[in-house]
Tab-separated table of C-alpha atoms in Angstrom:
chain	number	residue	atom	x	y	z
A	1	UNK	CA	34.068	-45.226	-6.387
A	2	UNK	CA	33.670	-44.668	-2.605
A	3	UNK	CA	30.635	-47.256	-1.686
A	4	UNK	CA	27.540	-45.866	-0.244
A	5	UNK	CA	26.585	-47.463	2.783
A	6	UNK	CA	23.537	-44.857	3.444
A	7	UNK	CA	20.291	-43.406	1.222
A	8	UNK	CA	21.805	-39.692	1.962
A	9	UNK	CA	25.045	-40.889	0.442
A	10	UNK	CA	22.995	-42.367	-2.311
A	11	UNK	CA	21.041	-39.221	-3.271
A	12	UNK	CA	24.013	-37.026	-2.645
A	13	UNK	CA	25.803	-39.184	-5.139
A	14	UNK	CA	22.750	-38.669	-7.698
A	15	UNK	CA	22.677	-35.126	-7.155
A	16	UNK	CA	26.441	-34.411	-8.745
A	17	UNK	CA	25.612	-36.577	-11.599
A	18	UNK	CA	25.959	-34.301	-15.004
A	19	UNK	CA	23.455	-36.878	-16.427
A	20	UNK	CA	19.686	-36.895	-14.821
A	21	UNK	CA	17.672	-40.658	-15.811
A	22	UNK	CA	13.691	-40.104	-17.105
A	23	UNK	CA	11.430	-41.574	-15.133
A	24	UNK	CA	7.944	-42.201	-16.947
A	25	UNK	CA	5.612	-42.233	-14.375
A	26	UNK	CA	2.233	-44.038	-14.844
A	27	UNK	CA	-0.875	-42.585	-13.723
A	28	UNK	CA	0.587	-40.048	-11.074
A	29	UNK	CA	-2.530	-39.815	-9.084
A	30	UNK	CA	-1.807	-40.202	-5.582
A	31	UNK	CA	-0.233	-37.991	-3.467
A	32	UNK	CA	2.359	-40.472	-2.404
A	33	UNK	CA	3.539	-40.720	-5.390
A	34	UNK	CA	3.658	-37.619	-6.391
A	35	UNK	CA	5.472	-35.890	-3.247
A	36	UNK	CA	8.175	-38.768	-4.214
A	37	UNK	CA	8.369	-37.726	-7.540
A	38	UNK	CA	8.649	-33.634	-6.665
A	39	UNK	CA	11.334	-34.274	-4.094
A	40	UNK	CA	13.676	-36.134	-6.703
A	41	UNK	CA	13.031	-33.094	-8.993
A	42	UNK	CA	13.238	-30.726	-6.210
A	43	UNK	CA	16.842	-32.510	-5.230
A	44	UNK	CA	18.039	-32.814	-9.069
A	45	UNK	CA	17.804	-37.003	-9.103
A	46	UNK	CA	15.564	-36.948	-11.987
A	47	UNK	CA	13.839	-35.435	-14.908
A	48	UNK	CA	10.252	-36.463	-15.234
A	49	UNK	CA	7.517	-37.791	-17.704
A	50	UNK	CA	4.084	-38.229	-16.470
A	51	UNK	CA	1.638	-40.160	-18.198
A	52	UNK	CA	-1.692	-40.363	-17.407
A	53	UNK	CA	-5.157	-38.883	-18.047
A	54	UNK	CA	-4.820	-35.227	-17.787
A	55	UNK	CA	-7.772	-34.526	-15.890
A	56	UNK	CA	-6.958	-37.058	-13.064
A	57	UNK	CA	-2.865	-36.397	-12.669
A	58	UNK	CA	-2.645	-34.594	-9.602
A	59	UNK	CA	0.473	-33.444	-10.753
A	60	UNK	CA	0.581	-30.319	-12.678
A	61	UNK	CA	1.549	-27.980	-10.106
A	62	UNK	CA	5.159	-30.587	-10.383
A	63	UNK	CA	5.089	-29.854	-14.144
A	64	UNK	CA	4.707	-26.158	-13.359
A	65	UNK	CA	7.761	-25.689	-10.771
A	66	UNK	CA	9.828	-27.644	-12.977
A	67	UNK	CA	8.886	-26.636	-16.376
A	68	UNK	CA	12.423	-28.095	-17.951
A	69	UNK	CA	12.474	-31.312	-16.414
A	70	UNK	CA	8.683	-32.489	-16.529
A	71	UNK	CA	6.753	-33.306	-19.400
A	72	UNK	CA	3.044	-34.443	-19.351
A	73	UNK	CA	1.759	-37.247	-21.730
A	74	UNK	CA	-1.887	-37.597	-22.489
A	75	UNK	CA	-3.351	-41.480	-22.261
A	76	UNK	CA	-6.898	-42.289	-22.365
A	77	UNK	CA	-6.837	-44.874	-19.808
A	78	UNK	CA	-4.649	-47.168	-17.494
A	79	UNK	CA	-3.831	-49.364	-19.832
A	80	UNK	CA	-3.022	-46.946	-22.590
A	81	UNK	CA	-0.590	-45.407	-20.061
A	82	UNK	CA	1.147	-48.582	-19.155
A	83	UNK	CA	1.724	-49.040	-22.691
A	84	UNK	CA	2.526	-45.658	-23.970
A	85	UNK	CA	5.165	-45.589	-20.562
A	86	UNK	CA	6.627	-48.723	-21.950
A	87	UNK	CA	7.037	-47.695	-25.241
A	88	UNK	CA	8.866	-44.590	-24.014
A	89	UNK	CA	11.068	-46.903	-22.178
A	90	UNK	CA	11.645	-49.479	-25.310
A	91	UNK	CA	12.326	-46.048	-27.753
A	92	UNK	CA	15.064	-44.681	-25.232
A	93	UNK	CA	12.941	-42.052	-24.064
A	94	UNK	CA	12.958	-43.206	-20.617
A	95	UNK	CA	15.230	-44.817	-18.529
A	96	UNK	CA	12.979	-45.590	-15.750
A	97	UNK	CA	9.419	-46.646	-14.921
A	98	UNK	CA	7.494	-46.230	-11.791
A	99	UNK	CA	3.901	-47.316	-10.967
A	100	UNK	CA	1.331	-44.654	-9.656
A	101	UNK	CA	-2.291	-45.097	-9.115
A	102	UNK	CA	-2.357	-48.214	-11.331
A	103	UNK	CA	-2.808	-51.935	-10.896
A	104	UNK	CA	-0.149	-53.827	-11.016
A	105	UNK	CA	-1.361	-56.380	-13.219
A	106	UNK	CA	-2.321	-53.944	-15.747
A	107	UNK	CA	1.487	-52.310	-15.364
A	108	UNK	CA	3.007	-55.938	-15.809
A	109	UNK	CA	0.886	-56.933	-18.662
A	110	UNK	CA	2.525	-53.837	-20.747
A	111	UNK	CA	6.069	-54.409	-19.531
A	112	UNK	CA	6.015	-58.339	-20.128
A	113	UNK	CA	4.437	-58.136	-23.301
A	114	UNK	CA	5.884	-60.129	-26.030
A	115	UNK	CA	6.041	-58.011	-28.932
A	116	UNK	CA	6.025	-54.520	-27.016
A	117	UNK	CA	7.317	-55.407	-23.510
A	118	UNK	CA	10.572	-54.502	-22.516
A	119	UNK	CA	11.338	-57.773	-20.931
A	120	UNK	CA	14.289	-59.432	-22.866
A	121	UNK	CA	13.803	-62.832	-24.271
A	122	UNK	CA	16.101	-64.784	-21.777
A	123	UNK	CA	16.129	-62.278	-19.466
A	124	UNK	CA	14.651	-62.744	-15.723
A	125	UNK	CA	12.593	-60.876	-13.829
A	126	UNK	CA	12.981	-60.484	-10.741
A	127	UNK	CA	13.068	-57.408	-7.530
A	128	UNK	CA	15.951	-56.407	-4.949
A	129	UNK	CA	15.085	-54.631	-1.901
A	130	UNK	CA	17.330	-52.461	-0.301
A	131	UNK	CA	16.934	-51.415	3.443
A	132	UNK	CA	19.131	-48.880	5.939
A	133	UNK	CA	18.858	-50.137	9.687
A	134	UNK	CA	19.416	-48.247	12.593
A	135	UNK	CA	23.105	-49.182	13.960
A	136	UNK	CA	24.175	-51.344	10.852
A	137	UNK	CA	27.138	-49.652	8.949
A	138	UNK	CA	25.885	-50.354	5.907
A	139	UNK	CA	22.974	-50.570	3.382
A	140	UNK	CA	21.578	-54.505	3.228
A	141	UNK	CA	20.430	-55.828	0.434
A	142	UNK	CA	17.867	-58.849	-0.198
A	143	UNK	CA	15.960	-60.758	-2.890
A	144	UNK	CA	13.235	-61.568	-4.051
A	145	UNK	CA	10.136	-60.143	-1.992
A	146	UNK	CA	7.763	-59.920	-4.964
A	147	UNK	CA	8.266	-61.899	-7.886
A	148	UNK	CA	9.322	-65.454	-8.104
A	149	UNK	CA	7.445	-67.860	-5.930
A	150	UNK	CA	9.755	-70.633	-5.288
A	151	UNK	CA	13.094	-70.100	-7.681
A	152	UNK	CA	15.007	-72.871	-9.229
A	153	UNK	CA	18.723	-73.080	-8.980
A	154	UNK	CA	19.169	-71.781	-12.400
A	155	UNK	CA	16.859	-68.492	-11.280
A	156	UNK	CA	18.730	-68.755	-8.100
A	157	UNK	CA	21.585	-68.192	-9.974
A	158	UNK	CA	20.323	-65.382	-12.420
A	159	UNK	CA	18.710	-63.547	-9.281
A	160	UNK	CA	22.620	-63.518	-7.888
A	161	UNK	CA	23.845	-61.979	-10.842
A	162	UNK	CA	21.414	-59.947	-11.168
A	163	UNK	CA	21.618	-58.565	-7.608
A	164	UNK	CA	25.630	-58.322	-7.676
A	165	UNK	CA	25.880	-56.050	-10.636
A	166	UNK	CA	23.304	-53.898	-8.485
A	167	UNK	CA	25.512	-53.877	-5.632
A	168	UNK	CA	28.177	-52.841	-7.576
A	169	UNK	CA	26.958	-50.218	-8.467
A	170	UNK	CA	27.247	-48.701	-4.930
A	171	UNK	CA	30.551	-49.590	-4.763
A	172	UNK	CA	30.403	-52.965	-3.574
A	173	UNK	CA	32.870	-54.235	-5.627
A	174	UNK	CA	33.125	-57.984	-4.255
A	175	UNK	CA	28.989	-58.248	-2.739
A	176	UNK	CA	29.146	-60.973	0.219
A	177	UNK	CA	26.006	-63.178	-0.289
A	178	UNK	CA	24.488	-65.174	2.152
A	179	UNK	CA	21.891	-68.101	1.206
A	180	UNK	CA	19.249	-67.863	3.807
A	181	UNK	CA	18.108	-71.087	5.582
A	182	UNK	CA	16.736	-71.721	9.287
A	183	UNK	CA	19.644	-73.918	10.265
A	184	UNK	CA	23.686	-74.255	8.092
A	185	UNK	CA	23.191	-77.948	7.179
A	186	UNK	CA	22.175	-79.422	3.699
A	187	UNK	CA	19.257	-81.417	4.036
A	188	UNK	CA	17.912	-83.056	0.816
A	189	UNK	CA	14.265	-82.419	2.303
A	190	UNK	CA	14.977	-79.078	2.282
A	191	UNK	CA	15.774	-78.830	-1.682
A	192	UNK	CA	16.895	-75.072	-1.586
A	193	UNK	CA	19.443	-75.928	0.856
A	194	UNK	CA	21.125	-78.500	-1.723
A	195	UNK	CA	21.303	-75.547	-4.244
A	196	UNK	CA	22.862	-73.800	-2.007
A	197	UNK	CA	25.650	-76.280	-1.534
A	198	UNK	CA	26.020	-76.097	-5.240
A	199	UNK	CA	26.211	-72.346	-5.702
A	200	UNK	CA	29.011	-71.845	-2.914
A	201	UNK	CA	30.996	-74.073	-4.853
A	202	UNK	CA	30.363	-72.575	-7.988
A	203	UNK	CA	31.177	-69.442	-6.730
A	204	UNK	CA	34.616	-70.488	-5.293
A	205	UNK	CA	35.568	-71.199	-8.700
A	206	UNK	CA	34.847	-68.135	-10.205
A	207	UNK	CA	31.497	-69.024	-12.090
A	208	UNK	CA	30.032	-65.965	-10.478
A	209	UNK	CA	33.004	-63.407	-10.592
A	210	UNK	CA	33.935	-61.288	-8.317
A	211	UNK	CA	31.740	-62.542	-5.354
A	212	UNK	CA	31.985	-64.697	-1.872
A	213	UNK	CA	28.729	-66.868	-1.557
A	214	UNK	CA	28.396	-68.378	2.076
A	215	UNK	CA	25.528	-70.407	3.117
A	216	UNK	CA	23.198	-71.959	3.892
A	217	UNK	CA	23.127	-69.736	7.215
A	218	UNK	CA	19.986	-68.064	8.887
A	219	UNK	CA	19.332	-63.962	8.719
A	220	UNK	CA	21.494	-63.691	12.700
A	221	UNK	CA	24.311	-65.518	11.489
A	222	UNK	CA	24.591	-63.413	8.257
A	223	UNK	CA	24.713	-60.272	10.545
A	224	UNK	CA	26.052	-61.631	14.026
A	225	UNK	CA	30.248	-62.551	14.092
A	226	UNK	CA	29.516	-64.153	17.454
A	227	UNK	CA	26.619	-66.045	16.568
A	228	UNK	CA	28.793	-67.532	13.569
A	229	UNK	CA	31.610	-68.611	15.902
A	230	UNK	CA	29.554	-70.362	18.401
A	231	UNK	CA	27.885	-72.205	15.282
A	232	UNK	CA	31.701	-72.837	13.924
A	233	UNK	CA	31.199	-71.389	10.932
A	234	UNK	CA	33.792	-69.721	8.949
A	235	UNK	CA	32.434	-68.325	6.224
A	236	UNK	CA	33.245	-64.979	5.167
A	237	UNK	CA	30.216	-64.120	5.085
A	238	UNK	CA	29.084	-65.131	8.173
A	239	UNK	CA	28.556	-61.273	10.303
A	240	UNK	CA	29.780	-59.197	7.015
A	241	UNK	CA	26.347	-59.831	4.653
A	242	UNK	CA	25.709	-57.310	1.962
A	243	UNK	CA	22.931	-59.374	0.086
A	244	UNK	CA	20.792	-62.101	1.209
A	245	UNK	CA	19.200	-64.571	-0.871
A	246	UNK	CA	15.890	-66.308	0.085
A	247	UNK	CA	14.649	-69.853	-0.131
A	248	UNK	CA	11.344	-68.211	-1.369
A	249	UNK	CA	8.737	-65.528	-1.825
A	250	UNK	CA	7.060	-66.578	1.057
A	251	UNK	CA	10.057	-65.699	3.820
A	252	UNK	CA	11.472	-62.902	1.502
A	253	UNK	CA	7.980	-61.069	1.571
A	254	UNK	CA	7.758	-61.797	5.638
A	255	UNK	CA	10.804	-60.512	6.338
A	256	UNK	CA	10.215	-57.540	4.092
A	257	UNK	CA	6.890	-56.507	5.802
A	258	UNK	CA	8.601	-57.379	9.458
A	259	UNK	CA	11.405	-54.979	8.314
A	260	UNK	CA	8.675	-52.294	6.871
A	261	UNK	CA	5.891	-52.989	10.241
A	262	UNK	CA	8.060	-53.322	13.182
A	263	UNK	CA	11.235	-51.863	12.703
A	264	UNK	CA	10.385	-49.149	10.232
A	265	UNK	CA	13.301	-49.018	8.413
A	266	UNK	CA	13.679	-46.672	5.003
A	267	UNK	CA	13.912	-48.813	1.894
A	268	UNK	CA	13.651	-48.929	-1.613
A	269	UNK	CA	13.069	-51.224	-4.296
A	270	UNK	CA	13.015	-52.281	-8.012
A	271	UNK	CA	12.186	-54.867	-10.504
A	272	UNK	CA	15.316	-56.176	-12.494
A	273	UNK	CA	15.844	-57.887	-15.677
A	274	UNK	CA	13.971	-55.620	-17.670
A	275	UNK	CA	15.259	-53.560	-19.956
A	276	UNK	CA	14.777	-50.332	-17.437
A	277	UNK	CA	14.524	-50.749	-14.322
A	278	UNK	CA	10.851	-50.393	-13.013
A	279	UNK	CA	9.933	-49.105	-9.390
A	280	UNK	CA	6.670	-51.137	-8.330
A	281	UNK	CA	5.976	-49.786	-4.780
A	282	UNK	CA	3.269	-50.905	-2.530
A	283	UNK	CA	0.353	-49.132	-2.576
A	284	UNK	CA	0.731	-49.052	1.610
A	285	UNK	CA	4.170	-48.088	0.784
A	286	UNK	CA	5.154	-44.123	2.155
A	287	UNK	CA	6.307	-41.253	-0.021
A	288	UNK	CA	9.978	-41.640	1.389
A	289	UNK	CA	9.833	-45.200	0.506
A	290	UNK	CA	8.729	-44.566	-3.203
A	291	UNK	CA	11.503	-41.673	-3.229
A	292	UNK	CA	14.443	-43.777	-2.156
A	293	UNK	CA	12.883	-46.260	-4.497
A	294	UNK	CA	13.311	-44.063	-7.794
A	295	UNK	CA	17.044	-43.001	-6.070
A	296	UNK	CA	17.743	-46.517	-6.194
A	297	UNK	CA	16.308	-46.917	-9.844
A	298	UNK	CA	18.479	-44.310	-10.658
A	299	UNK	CA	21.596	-45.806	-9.687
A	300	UNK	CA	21.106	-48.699	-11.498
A	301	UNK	CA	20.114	-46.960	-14.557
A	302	UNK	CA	23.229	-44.694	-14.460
A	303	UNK	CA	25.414	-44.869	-17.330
């Protein structure tokens, strides 16, 4: 497939699918949400279940300009929503979730439930970000801004994975991944850097598949050719980044809010692993944000 390299490429994309993913939205009761939601039915992205208590979902007039492609779902509370959301995703009747007017707490608890959750045993959870910036010819991608505090190598390793198949999916067929550090030398103080080390190699012999791992490097030198050569570094990835991988949550979420605060990019984003994807905006986060965040949710859920 051609890759998309923009969010209009993205949702023009979705719009010519034959096949439209559900999206079970839980407690639709803010008007963010909700103007998200009626733009990806008003631009054929999605069909639509929203579950909530009917006398708070400020939603009917979505369910009554798209009678064929919304469905409401009674709950008596927050938490019954959560879970009768999840169950819809677990049955097959959904093939995405998104968080409304809800906690996120009381959203998790349902989804990472043991017996009911739609968490996979095994499985890890985990959430990619995706951001278009002014001037760059392409859509970046990083991980993780929200979930894991300080990942392992073995979660390093899953979050790659993870992330690549994502990437993929917009055409990306070979994802260039760079390991984010302040500075390209291995330091054993520094213990992510050492993982890194360990994951180039294993991806230069194929343990990964189809993907070129270069770092550690800092966020310029994954974006900036010149900045690489005056460094000597010849990685591949070194200017040509698709995906960048953080030491921890703690610089993933900085950058994120930098991006979000100062540069006021558009981005999306989604929690992986699960057995649907799940779109867990920000409650400061805008409507666009929320509707390139179910676009994105519906590319990965694409069959």
């Amino acid at each position: 497939m051609t890759t998309i390299k923009s969010f209009s490429q993205l949702t023009d994309h979705l719009s010519l699918m034959a096949s439209k993913p559900k999206v079970a939205v839980v407690c639709p009761y803010d008007t963010d949400t909700c103007e998200a939601v009626f733009e990806a039915l008003a631009d054929g992205l999605i069909k639509a279940v929203l579950v909530g208590e009917k006398g708070k979902i400020d939603a009917t007039h979505i369910a009554a300009k798209f009678p064929d492609s919304v469905e409401i779902v009674d709950a008596a509370s927050d938490k019954d929503a959560a879970a009768t959301a999840v169950a819809l995703a677990r049955e097959g009747k959904a093939d995405i979730l998104m968080k409304g007017l809800i906690g996120t707490d009381t959203l998790l608890h349902a989804v990472l439930d043991k017996q009911n959750g739609i968490l996979p045993p095994g499985n890890l959870l985990t959430h990619i970000t995706v951001s278009e910036i002014p001037g760059l010819d392409r859509l970046i991608f990083y991980s993780d801004v929200a979930v894991i505090p300080y990942p392992t190598l073995e979660q390093r390793e899953k979050i790659l994975m993870l992330d690549a198949e994502v990437l993929r999916r917009f055409g990306i067929e070979n994802p260039k991944v760079a390991l984010i550090h302040f500075t390209e030398k291995v330091n054993p103080k520094f213990p992510n850097s050492v993982d890194y080390q360990t994951m180039v190699g294993r991806a230069q012999a194929g343990e990964y598949g189809r993907v070129t791992v270069g770092g550690p490097m800092d966020v310029k030198t994954a974006f900036d050719l010149h900045s690489a050569k005056v460094k000597g570094i010849t990685s591949p990835v070194a200017g040509h980044a698709d995906l960048l991988l953080f030491p921890n949550i703690e610089s993933a979420n900085t950058f994120y809010k930098t991006m979000s605060y100062f540069v006021e990019v558009e981005m999306a984003g989604a929690l992986l692993g699960t057995s649907v994807p799940v779109v867990l905006p920000s409650r400061a986060d805008s409507a666009s944000n929320k509707y390139f965040s179910l676009a994105l949710a519906s590319m990965i859920s694409a069959r």
